[in-house]
Coordinates of C-alpha atoms in Angstrom, one line a residue:
Chain Q
X1 CA -67.7 -188.1 -37.9
X2 CA -65.2 -186.0 -35.9
X3 CA -64.4 -188.9 -33.7
X4 CA -60.8 -189.1 -32.5
X5 CA -59.0 -192.5 -32.5
X6 CA -55.6 -192.8 -30.8
X7 CA -53.8 -196.1 -31.3
X8 CA -50.5 -197.4 -30.1
X9 CA -49.4 -193.9 -29.4
X10 CA -46.2 -192.8 -27.7
X11 CA -44.6 -189.4 -27.4
X12 CA -41.1 -188.4 -26.2
X13 CA -39.0 -185.4 -25.4
X14 CA -35.6 -186.4 -26.7
X15 CA -34.8 -189.6 -24.9
X16 CA -37.5 -189.2 -22.3
X17 CA -40.7 -191.1 -23.1
X18 CA -43.6 -189.1 -21.7
X19 CA -46.5 -191.2 -23.0
X20 CA -46.3 -194.9 -23.9
X21 CA -48.6 -197.0 -26.0
X22 CA -51.9 -195.2 -25.4
X23 CA -55.0 -196.3 -27.3
X24 CA -58.4 -194.8 -26.9
X25 CA -61.3 -193.6 -29.0
X26 CA -62.8 -190.2 -28.1
X27 CA -66.5 -189.7 -29.0
X28 CA -67.6 -186.8 -31.1
X29 CA -69.9 -184.1 -29.5
X30 CA -69.0 -185.1 -26.0
X31 CA -66.7 -183.9 -23.3
X32 CA -63.8 -186.3 -22.5
X33 CA -61.7 -185.6 -19.4
X34 CA -58.0 -186.7 -19.0
X35 CA -57.2 -187.0 -15.3
X36 CA -54.1 -188.3 -13.5
X37 CA -51.2 -187.2 -11.3
X38 CA -48.6 -184.7 -12.5
X39 CA -46.2 -186.1 -15.0
X40 CA -48.5 -188.8 -16.2
X41 CA -48.4 -187.5 -19.8
X42 CA -52.0 -186.3 -20.1
X43 CA -51.0 -182.8 -21.3
X44 CA -48.4 -184.3 -23.7
X45 CA -51.1 -186.6 -25.2
X46 CA -53.4 -183.6 -25.5
X47 CA -50.8 -181.5 -27.2
X48 CA -50.1 -184.4 -29.6
X49 CA -53.7 -184.3 -30.8
X50 CA -53.2 -180.9 -32.5
X51 CA -49.5 -181.7 -33.2
X52 CA -48.3 -178.9 -30.9
X53 CA -46.1 -181.4 -29.1
X54 CA -43.7 -181.5 -32.1
X55 CA -43.0 -177.7 -31.8
X56 CA -40.8 -178.5 -28.8
X57 CA -37.2 -179.1 -30.0
X58 CA -36.4 -182.8 -29.8
X59 CA -40.0 -184.0 -29.5
X60 CA -41.0 -187.1 -31.3
X61 CA -44.1 -189.3 -31.6
X62 CA -45.1 -192.8 -32.8
X63 CA -48.4 -194.4 -33.4
X64 CA -51.5 -192.9 -35.0
X65 CA -54.1 -190.3 -34.2
X66 CA -57.1 -190.2 -36.6
X67 CA -59.8 -187.5 -36.8
X68 CA -62.9 -188.8 -38.6
X69 CA -60.8 -191.5 -40.1
X70 CA -58.1 -189.2 -41.4
X71 CA -54.5 -189.8 -40.0
X72 CA -53.4 -186.5 -38.4
X73 CA -49.8 -187.7 -38.6
X74 CA -50.0 -188.8 -42.3
X75 CA -47.1 -188.1 -44.5
X76 CA -48.9 -185.5 -46.6
X77 CA -50.6 -183.8 -43.7
X78 CA -49.6 -180.2 -42.9
X79 CA -49.5 -179.7 -39.1
X80 CA -50.8 -176.2 -39.7
X81 CA -53.9 -177.6 -41.2
X82 CA -54.3 -180.0 -38.3
X83 CA -54.2 -177.1 -35.9
X84 CA -56.9 -175.3 -37.8
X85 CA -59.2 -178.2 -37.3
X86 CA -58.2 -178.9 -33.7
X87 CA -58.5 -175.8 -31.6
X88 CA -56.8 -175.4 -28.2
X89 CA -57.3 -173.5 -25.0
X90 CA -54.3 -173.2 -22.6
X91 CA -53.8 -173.3 -18.9
X92 CA -53.0 -169.6 -18.7
X93 CA -55.1 -167.2 -20.7
X94 CA -53.0 -166.0 -23.6
X95 CA -54.7 -163.3 -25.7
X96 CA -52.4 -161.8 -28.3
X97 CA -50.5 -158.8 -27.0
X98 CA -51.4 -155.5 -28.6
X99 CA -54.6 -156.8 -30.3
X100 CA -58.0 -155.6 -29.4
X101 CA -60.8 -158.0 -28.1
X102 CA -62.3 -158.0 -31.6
X103 CA -58.9 -158.6 -33.4
X104 CA -58.1 -161.4 -30.9
X105 CA -61.4 -163.2 -31.9
X106 CA -60.6 -162.7 -35.6
X107 CA -56.9 -163.6 -35.4
X108 CA -57.4 -167.2 -36.4
X109 CA -59.9 -166.4 -39.1
X110 CA -57.7 -163.8 -40.6
X111 CA -54.9 -166.3 -40.9
X112 CA -57.0 -168.3 -43.4
X113 CA -59.0 -165.6 -45.2
X114 CA -57.2 -162.3 -45.4
X115 CA -60.2 -160.5 -46.8
X116 CA -63.1 -160.5 -44.5
X117 CA -66.1 -158.2 -45.1
X118 CA -66.7 -155.9 -42.1
X119 CA -70.3 -157.1 -41.7
X120 CA -69.2 -160.8 -41.7
X121 CA -66.4 -160.0 -39.3
X122 CA -68.8 -158.2 -36.9
X123 CA -71.2 -161.1 -37.1
X124 CA -68.4 -163.7 -36.4
X125 CA -67.1 -161.7 -33.4
X126 CA -70.6 -161.5 -31.9
X127 CA -71.4 -165.2 -32.5
X128 CA -68.1 -166.4 -31.1
X129 CA -68.2 -164.1 -28.1
X130 CA -71.8 -165.2 -27.4
X131 CA -70.8 -168.8 -27.7
X132 CA -68.0 -168.1 -25.1
X133 CA -70.5 -166.3 -22.8
X134 CA -68.5 -163.2 -23.0
X135 CA -70.5 -161.0 -25.4
X136 CA -72.6 -159.1 -22.8
X137 CA -69.5 -158.2 -20.8
X138 CA -67.4 -156.8 -23.6
X139 CA -69.8 -155.7 -26.4
X140 CA -69.3 -152.0 -25.5
X141 CA -65.5 -152.2 -25.6
X142 CA -64.5 -154.5 -28.5
X143 CA -61.7 -152.1 -29.4
X144 CA -60.0 -152.4 -26.0
X145 CA -56.9 -154.5 -25.6
X146 CA -57.6 -158.2 -24.9
X147 CA -55.1 -158.1 -22.1
X148 CA -57.2 -155.4 -20.3
X149 CA -59.8 -158.1 -19.3
X150 CA -59.9 -160.1 -16.1
X151 CA -58.3 -163.5 -16.1
X152 CA -61.6 -165.3 -16.4
X153 CA -62.7 -163.0 -19.2
X154 CA -59.4 -163.5 -21.0
X155 CA -59.8 -167.2 -20.9
X156 CA -63.3 -167.0 -22.4
X157 CA -61.8 -164.6 -25.0
X158 CA -59.3 -167.4 -25.8
X159 CA -62.2 -169.9 -26.1
X160 CA -64.0 -167.4 -28.4
X161 CA -60.8 -167.1 -30.5
X162 CA -60.5 -170.9 -30.7
X163 CA -64.1 -171.5 -31.8
X164 CA -64.2 -168.6 -34.2
X165 CA -62.4 -170.8 -36.7
X166 CA -65.0 -173.5 -36.3
X167 CA -62.7 -176.4 -35.4
X168 CA -64.0 -180.0 -35.2
X169 CA -62.2 -180.6 -31.9
X170 CA -61.5 -178.3 -28.9
X171 CA -58.7 -179.2 -26.6
X172 CA -58.5 -177.6 -23.2
X173 CA -55.3 -178.0 -21.1
X174 CA -56.4 -177.2 -17.5
X175 CA -58.4 -174.2 -18.6
X176 CA -59.6 -173.3 -15.1
X177 CA -56.5 -173.8 -13.1
X178 CA -55.5 -170.2 -13.2
X179 CA -59.0 -168.9 -12.5
X180 CA -61.1 -168.0 -9.5
X181 CA -64.2 -170.2 -8.6
X182 CA -66.7 -167.8 -10.3
X183 CA -64.7 -167.7 -13.6
X184 CA -64.3 -171.5 -13.3
X185 CA -68.1 -171.9 -13.0
X186 CA -68.5 -169.7 -16.1
X187 CA -66.1 -171.8 -18.1
X188 CA -67.8 -175.1 -16.9
X189 CA -71.2 -173.8 -17.9
X190 CA -69.7 -172.9 -21.3
X191 CA -68.3 -176.4 -21.8
X192 CA -71.7 -177.9 -21.2
X193 CA -73.0 -175.9 -24.2
X194 CA -69.9 -176.4 -26.3
X195 CA -70.5 -180.1 -26.1
X196 CA -73.4 -179.7 -28.5
X197 CA -71.1 -178.6 -31.4
X198 CA -67.6 -179.8 -30.6
X199 CA -65.6 -182.8 -29.6
X200 CA -64.2 -181.4 -26.3
X201 CA -61.1 -183.0 -24.6
X202 CA -60.1 -181.4 -21.3
X203 CA -57.1 -182.1 -19.1
X204 CA -57.9 -181.3 -15.5
X205 CA -56.4 -181.8 -12.0
X206 CA -59.7 -181.1 -10.5
X207 CA -61.6 -184.4 -10.1
X208 CA -64.9 -182.8 -9.1
X209 CA -64.6 -180.8 -12.3
X210 CA -64.1 -183.9 -14.4
X211 CA -67.0 -185.6 -12.6
X212 CA -69.3 -182.5 -13.2
X213 CA -68.6 -181.8 -16.8
X214 CA -67.4 -184.8 -18.7
X215 CA -69.1 -187.7 -20.4
X216 CA -66.1 -190.0 -20.5
X217 CA -63.0 -190.0 -18.3
X218 CA -59.5 -191.4 -19.1
X219 CA -57.2 -192.0 -16.1
X220 CA -53.5 -191.9 -16.7
X221 CA -50.7 -192.7 -14.4
X222 CA -47.0 -193.6 -14.2
X223 CA -44.9 -196.1 -12.3
X224 CA -42.7 -193.2 -10.9
X225 CA -40.8 -190.1 -11.9
X226 CA -39.2 -190.2 -15.3
X227 CA -41.4 -193.2 -16.2
X228 CA -43.7 -192.9 -19.2
X229 CA -47.3 -192.2 -18.6
X230 CA -49.8 -194.9 -19.4
X231 CA -53.5 -195.1 -19.8
X232 CA -54.8 -197.0 -16.8
X233 CA -58.6 -196.9 -17.3
X234 CA -61.0 -195.3 -19.7
X235 CA -64.8 -195.3 -19.6
X236 CA -68.0 -193.4 -18.9
X237 CA -67.4 -190.8 -16.2
X238 CA -70.1 -192.2 -14.0
X239 CA -68.5 -195.7 -14.1
X240 CA -64.9 -194.3 -13.5
X241 CA -66.0 -192.4 -10.5
X242 CA -68.4 -194.9 -9.0
X243 CA -67.2 -198.3 -9.9
X244 CA -63.6 -198.1 -11.2
X245 CA -62.1 -201.4 -12.4
X246 CA -58.6 -200.6 -11.4
X247 CA -57.3 -200.1 -7.9
X248 CA -55.0 -197.3 -9.0
X249 CA -58.0 -195.4 -10.3
X250 CA -59.9 -195.9 -7.1
X251 CA -57.0 -194.7 -5.1
X252 CA -56.4 -191.6 -7.2
X253 CA -60.1 -190.6 -7.1
X254 CA -60.2 -191.2 -3.4
X255 CA -57.3 -188.8 -3.1
X256 CA -54.9 -191.5 -1.8
X257 CA -52.1 -190.3 -4.2
X258 CA -51.4 -187.6 -6.8
Chain G
X1 CA -52.4 -181.0 1.7
X2 CA -50.8 -177.7 1.6
X3 CA -52.2 -176.7 4.9
X4 CA -50.6 -179.6 6.8
X5 CA -47.2 -179.1 5.2
X6 CA -47.4 -175.4 5.9
X7 CA -47.9 -176.2 9.6
X8 CA -45.2 -178.8 9.5
X9 CA -42.8 -176.3 8.0
X10 CA -43.8 -173.6 10.5
X11 CA -42.6 -175.8 13.3
X12 CA -38.9 -175.8 12.7
X13 CA -38.9 -172.1 11.6
X14 CA -40.6 -171.0 14.8
X15 CA -38.2 -173.2 16.7
X16 CA -35.1 -171.8 15.1
X17 CA -36.4 -168.3 15.7
X18 CA -36.7 -168.9 19.4
X19 CA -33.4 -170.6 19.4
X20 CA -31.8 -167.4 18.2
X21 CA -33.3 -165.3 20.9
X22 CA -32.9 -168.1 23.4
X23 CA -30.4 -166.3 25.5
X24 CA -32.5 -163.3 26.1
X25 CA -35.8 -165.1 26.4
X26 CA -34.7 -167.9 28.7
X27 CA -32.8 -165.7 31.0
X28 CA -34.2 -162.2 31.4
X29 CA -31.5 -161.2 33.7
X30 CA -28.8 -161.8 31.1
X31 CA -27.0 -158.6 30.0
X32 CA -28.2 -157.4 26.6
X33 CA -24.8 -157.0 25.1
X34 CA -23.4 -160.2 26.7
X35 CA -20.9 -162.4 24.9
X36 CA -22.9 -165.6 24.1
X37 CA -19.8 -167.9 23.9
X38 CA -18.2 -166.9 27.1
X39 CA -16.0 -170.0 27.1
X40 CA -14.4 -169.2 23.7
X41 CA -11.5 -166.7 23.3
X42 CA -12.7 -163.3 22.0
X43 CA -11.9 -163.3 18.3
X44 CA -11.6 -159.5 18.4
X45 CA -14.8 -158.9 16.5
X46 CA -17.6 -156.7 18.0
X47 CA -19.7 -158.9 20.2
X48 CA -22.9 -160.0 18.3
X49 CA -26.0 -158.4 19.7
X50 CA -28.6 -160.8 21.0
X51 CA -31.5 -161.1 18.6
X52 CA -34.9 -160.3 20.1
X53 CA -37.4 -161.4 17.5
X54 CA -38.6 -158.8 15.0
X55 CA -37.5 -155.8 17.0
X56 CA -33.9 -156.6 16.4
X57 CA -32.0 -153.8 14.6
X58 CA -30.0 -154.8 11.6
X59 CA -26.3 -155.2 12.3
X60 CA -24.0 -152.2 11.9
X61 CA -22.4 -154.0 8.9
X62 CA -25.7 -154.5 7.2
X63 CA -26.6 -150.9 7.7
X64 CA -23.3 -149.6 6.5
X65 CA -23.5 -151.8 3.4
X66 CA -27.0 -150.5 2.7
X67 CA -25.9 -147.0 3.2
X68 CA -22.9 -147.5 0.9
X69 CA -25.0 -149.0 -1.9
X70 CA -27.5 -146.2 -1.6
X71 CA -24.9 -143.4 -1.7
X72 CA -22.9 -145.0 -4.5
X73 CA -26.0 -145.3 -6.7
X74 CA -27.2 -141.8 -5.9
X75 CA -23.6 -140.5 -6.5
X76 CA -23.4 -142.2 -9.9
X77 CA -26.8 -140.8 -10.8
X78 CA -25.8 -137.2 -9.8
X79 CA -22.5 -137.6 -11.6
X80 CA -24.3 -138.1 -14.8
X81 CA -26.3 -134.9 -14.3
X82 CA -23.2 -132.9 -13.3
X83 CA -21.2 -134.2 -16.3
X84 CA -24.1 -133.4 -18.7
X85 CA -24.5 -129.9 -17.2
X86 CA -20.7 -129.4 -17.4
X87 CA -20.7 -130.3 -21.1
X88 CA -23.6 -128.1 -21.8
X89 CA -22.0 -125.1 -20.0
X90 CA -18.7 -125.7 -21.8
X91 CA -20.5 -125.8 -25.2
X92 CA -22.5 -122.6 -24.3
X93 CA -19.7 -120.6 -23.0
X94 CA -17.1 -121.5 -25.6
X95 CA -19.6 -121.5 -28.5
X96 CA -21.5 -118.4 -27.7
X97 CA -19.2 -115.8 -29.4
X98 CA -19.5 -117.6 -32.7
X99 CA -23.3 -116.9 -32.9
X100 CA -22.5 -113.2 -33.6
X101 CA -19.5 -113.8 -35.8
X102 CA -19.2 -112.7 -39.4
X103 CA -17.8 -114.0 -42.6
X104 CA -14.2 -113.2 -41.9
X105 CA -14.1 -115.2 -38.7
X106 CA -16.1 -118.3 -39.5
X107 CA -14.9 -121.6 -41.0
X108 CA -15.5 -122.0 -44.7
X109 CA -16.1 -118.3 -44.9
X110 CA -19.7 -118.7 -43.9
X111 CA -21.6 -115.4 -43.9
X112 CA -23.1 -116.1 -40.5
X113 CA -23.2 -119.0 -38.1
X114 CA -26.6 -120.3 -39.1
X115 CA -25.7 -120.5 -42.8
X116 CA -23.0 -122.8 -41.6
X117 CA -24.9 -124.8 -39.1
X118 CA -28.2 -125.3 -41.0
X119 CA -26.9 -127.4 -43.9
X120 CA -24.6 -129.4 -41.6
X121 CA -27.5 -130.2 -39.3
X122 CA -29.5 -131.2 -42.3
X123 CA -26.6 -133.4 -43.5
X124 CA -26.4 -135.2 -40.1
X125 CA -30.2 -135.8 -40.0
X126 CA -30.4 -136.9 -43.6
X127 CA -27.5 -139.3 -43.5
X128 CA -28.7 -140.8 -40.2
X129 CA -32.3 -141.2 -41.4
X130 CA -31.0 -142.9 -44.6
X131 CA -28.7 -145.1 -42.5
X132 CA -31.6 -146.0 -40.1
X133 CA -34.0 -146.8 -42.9
X134 CA -31.4 -149.1 -44.5
X135 CA -30.4 -150.7 -41.1
X136 CA -33.7 -151.2 -39.4
X137 CA -35.2 -153.9 -41.7
X138 CA -31.8 -155.7 -41.8
X139 CA -31.4 -155.5 -38.0
X140 CA -35.0 -156.8 -37.4
X141 CA -34.5 -159.6 -40.0
X142 CA -31.1 -160.6 -38.5
X143 CA -32.6 -160.7 -35.0
X144 CA -35.5 -162.8 -36.2
X145 CA -33.2 -165.1 -38.0
X146 CA -31.1 -165.7 -35.0
X147 CA -33.9 -166.0 -32.4
X148 CA -36.6 -167.7 -34.5
X149 CA -35.2 -169.5 -37.4
X150 CA -31.6 -170.5 -36.8
X151 CA -30.9 -173.9 -35.4
X152 CA -30.2 -173.8 -31.7
X153 CA -26.5 -174.6 -32.1
X154 CA -26.0 -171.8 -34.6
X155 CA -27.7 -169.1 -32.5
X156 CA -24.9 -168.3 -30.2
X157 CA -22.3 -168.3 -32.9
X158 CA -24.4 -166.0 -35.2
X159 CA -25.2 -163.7 -32.3
X160 CA -21.5 -163.4 -31.5
X161 CA -20.6 -162.6 -35.1
X162 CA -23.1 -159.8 -35.1
X163 CA -21.8 -158.5 -31.8
X164 CA -18.3 -158.6 -33.3
X165 CA -19.5 -156.2 -36.0
X166 CA -20.2 -153.6 -33.3
X167 CA -16.6 -154.0 -32.0
X168 CA -15.0 -153.0 -35.3
X169 CA -13.5 -149.5 -34.9
X170 CA -15.2 -146.8 -37.0
X171 CA -11.9 -145.9 -38.6
X172 CA -11.7 -149.4 -40.0
X173 CA -15.2 -149.0 -41.4
X174 CA -14.0 -145.7 -42.8
X175 CA -11.0 -147.2 -44.5
X176 CA -13.0 -150.1 -45.9
X177 CA -15.7 -147.7 -47.1
X178 CA -13.3 -145.4 -48.8
X179 CA -11.1 -148.0 -50.5
X180 CA -13.5 -150.9 -51.2
X181 CA -17.2 -149.9 -50.9
X182 CA -17.1 -146.5 -52.6
X183 CA -15.3 -147.7 -55.8
X184 CA -17.7 -150.6 -55.9
X185 CA -20.8 -148.4 -55.5
X186 CA -19.4 -146.0 -58.1
X187 CA -20.1 -148.7 -60.7
X188 CA -23.6 -149.2 -59.4
X189 CA -24.6 -145.5 -59.2
X190 CA -24.7 -144.8 -63.0
X191 CA -27.1 -147.8 -63.3
X192 CA -29.3 -146.2 -60.5
X193 CA -29.4 -142.8 -62.2
X194 CA -30.2 -144.5 -65.5
X195 CA -33.0 -146.6 -64.3
X196 CA -34.3 -144.9 -61.2
X197 CA -33.4 -141.4 -62.2
X198 CA -37.1 -140.5 -62.4
X199 CA -37.0 -140.6 -58.6
X200 CA -35.6 -137.3 -57.4
X201 CA -33.2 -139.1 -55.0
X202 CA -31.3 -140.7 -57.9
X203 CA -31.4 -137.7 -60.3
X204 CA -28.3 -135.9 -61.5
X205 CA -24.8 -136.8 -62.5
X206 CA -23.6 -139.9 -60.6
X207 CA -20.3 -139.5 -58.7
X208 CA -17.3 -141.1 -60.3
X209 CA -15.6 -141.7 -56.9
X210 CA -18.6 -143.2 -55.2
X211 CA -17.9 -141.0 -52.2
X212 CA -21.5 -139.9 -51.9
X213 CA -24.0 -139.4 -49.0
X214 CA -25.6 -142.8 -49.9
X215 CA -22.2 -144.6 -49.5
X216 CA -21.7 -142.9 -46.2
X217 CA -25.2 -143.9 -45.1
X218 CA -24.6 -147.5 -46.1
X219 CA -21.4 -147.6 -44.0
X220 CA -23.3 -146.0 -41.2
X221 CA -26.1 -148.6 -41.6
X222 CA -23.5 -151.3 -41.2
X223 CA -22.5 -149.7 -37.9
X224 CA -26.1 -149.3 -36.7
X225 CA -27.2 -152.9 -37.5
X226 CA -25.3 -154.7 -34.7
X227 CA -26.6 -152.3 -32.0
X228 CA -30.1 -152.5 -33.2
X229 CA -30.0 -156.2 -33.8
X230 CA -28.7 -156.8 -30.3
X231 CA -31.6 -154.9 -28.8
X232 CA -34.1 -156.6 -31.0
X233 CA -32.7 -160.0 -30.1
X234 CA -33.1 -159.3 -26.5
X235 CA -36.8 -158.4 -26.8
X236 CA -37.6 -161.2 -29.3
X237 CA -36.2 -163.8 -27.0
X238 CA -38.4 -162.4 -24.2
X239 CA -41.6 -162.6 -26.2
X240 CA -43.9 -164.9 -24.2
X241 CA -43.9 -168.5 -25.4
X242 CA -47.6 -168.8 -24.4
X243 CA -48.5 -166.3 -27.1
X244 CA -46.5 -168.2 -29.7
X245 CA -48.2 -171.4 -28.7
X246 CA -51.6 -169.7 -29.0
X247 CA -50.7 -168.7 -32.5
X248 CA -49.4 -172.1 -33.5
X249 CA -52.6 -173.7 -32.0
X250 CA -54.7 -171.4 -34.3
X251 CA -52.9 -172.8 -37.3
X252 CA -50.4 -170.0 -37.8
X253 CA -47.3 -170.7 -39.8
X254 CA -43.9 -169.7 -38.3
X255 CA -44.0 -166.2 -39.9
X256 CA -47.6 -165.7 -38.9
X257 CA -46.7 -166.6 -35.3
X258 CA -43.9 -164.0 -35.4
X259 CA -46.4 -161.4 -36.7
X260 CA -49.0 -162.3 -34.1
X261 CA -47.0 -163.1 -31.0
X262 CA -43.5 -161.7 -31.3
X263 CA -43.5 -158.4 -33.2
X264 CA -46.4 -156.8 -31.3
X265 CA -44.8 -157.7 -28.0
X266 CA -41.4 -156.3 -29.2
X267 CA -42.6 -153.1 -30.7
X268 CA -41.4 -150.7 -28.0
X269 CA -38.1 -152.6 -27.9
X270 CA -37.6 -152.3 -31.6
X271 CA -38.2 -148.6 -31.4
X272 CA -35.7 -148.2 -28.6
X273 CA -33.1 -150.2 -30.6
X274 CA -33.7 -148.0 -33.6
X275 CA -33.2 -144.9 -31.6
X276 CA -30.0 -146.2 -30.0
X277 CA -28.8 -146.8 -33.6
X278 CA -29.9 -143.4 -34.7
X279 CA -27.9 -141.9 -31.8
X280 CA -24.9 -143.7 -33.0
X281 CA -25.4 -142.6 -36.6
X282 CA -25.8 -139.0 -35.6
X283 CA -22.7 -138.9 -33.6
X284 CA -20.5 -141.0 -35.9
X285 CA -17.6 -138.9 -37.1
X286 CA -14.6 -140.9 -38.4
X287 CA -16.3 -143.1 -41.0
X288 CA -18.3 -140.3 -42.5
X289 CA -15.3 -137.9 -42.5
X290 CA -13.3 -140.5 -44.5
X291 CA -15.9 -141.7 -46.9
X292 CA -17.9 -138.6 -47.8
X293 CA -16.7 -136.0 -50.3
X294 CA -18.7 -132.9 -49.1
X295 CA -19.6 -129.6 -50.7
X296 CA -19.9 -126.6 -48.3
X297 CA -23.4 -125.3 -47.5
X298 CA -25.1 -127.8 -49.7
X299 CA -28.6 -129.0 -48.9
X300 CA -29.8 -131.6 -51.3
X301 CA -31.8 -134.9 -51.3
X302 CA -29.8 -136.3 -54.2
X303 CA -28.1 -139.4 -53.1
X304 CA -25.5 -140.3 -55.7
X305 CA -24.1 -137.0 -57.0
X306 CA -20.5 -136.0 -56.5
X307 CA -21.6 -132.9 -54.5
X308 CA -23.0 -133.9 -51.1
X309 CA -24.0 -132.3 -47.8
X310 CA -21.6 -132.7 -44.9
X311 CA -22.5 -133.9 -41.4
X312 CA -21.9 -131.8 -38.2
X313 CA -19.6 -134.4 -36.6
X314 CA -17.5 -134.9 -39.7
X315 CA -17.2 -131.2 -40.4
X316 CA -15.9 -130.6 -36.9
X317 CA -13.3 -133.3 -37.2
X318 CA -12.1 -132.1 -40.6
X319 CA -12.0 -128.4 -39.7
X320 CA -10.8 -128.5 -36.1
X321 CA -7.0 -129.1 -36.7
X322 CA -6.7 -125.8 -38.5
X323 CA -9.2 -123.7 -36.6
X324 CA -8.3 -120.8 -34.3
X325 CA -10.1 -118.1 -32.4
X326 CA -13.7 -117.6 -33.4
X327 CA -13.5 -120.6 -35.8
X328 CA -12.9 -122.8 -32.8
X329 CA -15.9 -121.2 -31.1
X330 CA -18.0 -121.9 -34.2
X331 CA -17.0 -125.6 -34.1
X332 CA -17.9 -125.8 -30.5
X333 CA -21.3 -124.2 -31.2
X334 CA -21.8 -126.8 -33.9
X335 CA -21.1 -129.4 -31.2
X336 CA -23.9 -127.8 -29.2
X337 CA -26.2 -128.1 -32.2
X338 CA -25.3 -131.8 -32.5
X339 CA -25.9 -132.2 -28.8
X340 CA -29.3 -130.6 -29.0
X341 CA -30.2 -132.8 -32.1
X342 CA -29.2 -136.0 -30.3
X343 CA -31.0 -134.9 -27.2
X344 CA -34.2 -134.2 -29.2
X345 CA -34.0 -137.5 -31.0
X346 CA -33.6 -139.4 -27.7
X347 CA -36.5 -137.5 -26.1
X348 CA -38.7 -138.3 -29.1
X349 CA -37.7 -141.9 -29.0
X350 CA -38.6 -142.2 -25.4
X351 CA -42.0 -140.8 -26.0
X352 CA -42.6 -143.1 -28.9
X353 CA -41.3 -146.2 -27.1
X354 CA -43.4 -145.4 -24.0
X355 CA -46.5 -145.0 -26.2
X356 CA -45.9 -148.3 -28.0
X357 CA -45.3 -150.0 -24.7
X358 CA -48.4 -148.6 -23.1
X359 CA -50.7 -149.7 -25.9

């Protein structure tokens, strides 16, 4: 349905190839984790799934990414449309400056439908903030600036903003790396519930986190600096963490490099 | 991992610190102001003081440099205040007699000072407001074009071209406005009165020479655009990339990204830029004096007629060469009015910008 299939995929920045020849199929309504050492191309691959990679000057891709059978890089496909169906949460919380909590949640929706009845908007704000486990903390100050919240709350606001447009896929690029342990716990709990409705792909440096929250894990690595990242091993998280097939995976998980 | 490296790095640092204070620590009997390299010839510099850990005083040179920097900065700050006060006192003392002067002594045979000053102050504000409302959208668009739309290679060249506009002397703008722009606009103004005459701004008999307040405002706008565009460019460039990515990731187009992530961030900067431009427009003398064909004591919102209000700065420049006695006083008092106007505009701008930044 909203299954993601990546085949023969490479991504470059100018002449530097960051990801080479990756192929994997990401199941719908599950959490898939991308792990691997820094520079292994996992973030680049993630940013290719919503075509954000190409907003960097000089960036190019080859290969295909399909969502529910539809080629996201097809000739007639508008990248703006792709991004509306594939939401993203970033490493650092990035609510829009000068917008209230409410307007931040509605920002994506307002891009699509300029007229939104107040009752419908109110309802959407509440549903999205509840889904992001933030409603109870902010329901009395929806008019306050989004940047007035704590880091963990801002990140949940960004999740609410991403899911308010009801994407099929939710990409998360190290969503907890700038957060304290309590906020991290809040986001991890949230991901467990998001799995029921969304195809979630998360890049993380935290292997315990990958083990806790993901159903499938893809391990990426490179042969060295300035070498392209490759997919080393991909499978159910329990298998990857208990009986990895590749020595590199076992070494990485055991903390022997990376 | 970080813990171990921290400790590893601590080693040499601690070692080097003790090496510095080695003389004093290793040999407590060594004189405090001893020469450490006794075997070398004295180069004639003051002997370095031995360092005793954190309690070491900074060297005399460091302290002198610190003091010099502090005093120079403070001196420059005070100099501004003194100069400002000096200008104010000069304007007050020299201009004061004109406030009580009558028709025989004032320029343009004004019945009293305020009859003279009022319309001129209006002219200055009106021309500047017109110029700013023409310049602001252009400046913002230019800055957006350069920072957001232009190909990377073109950005520097385009930015340089805009900066060059700011370097054109105002007398050149004046000449160009008088000889090229005004005659050109004189052909447009009849069309404006014919088609937009129902708007009070364009009512009346269009000027044949084109030397109207609107022409002056257009020339002023050209002078304001580069200043404002430069400020806008600075703030647009500094808009956080993370917000722009957030907008793109939500499916925003380029323009929607600018609206969501760039303009809100830049709001206070845009206002500051506009006020800098307004300051320039208020004080601009030469271009207005050359382009505008003024009528004394006139207050009107009509833009394209042959009779136009004059501005304070242009009036002073035009009248000063032949002024004497109380007339000179009156011109200086007009300078005071302009000073106060500019000051008020700046103060208002600061307040608006601070409010926009605080939001």
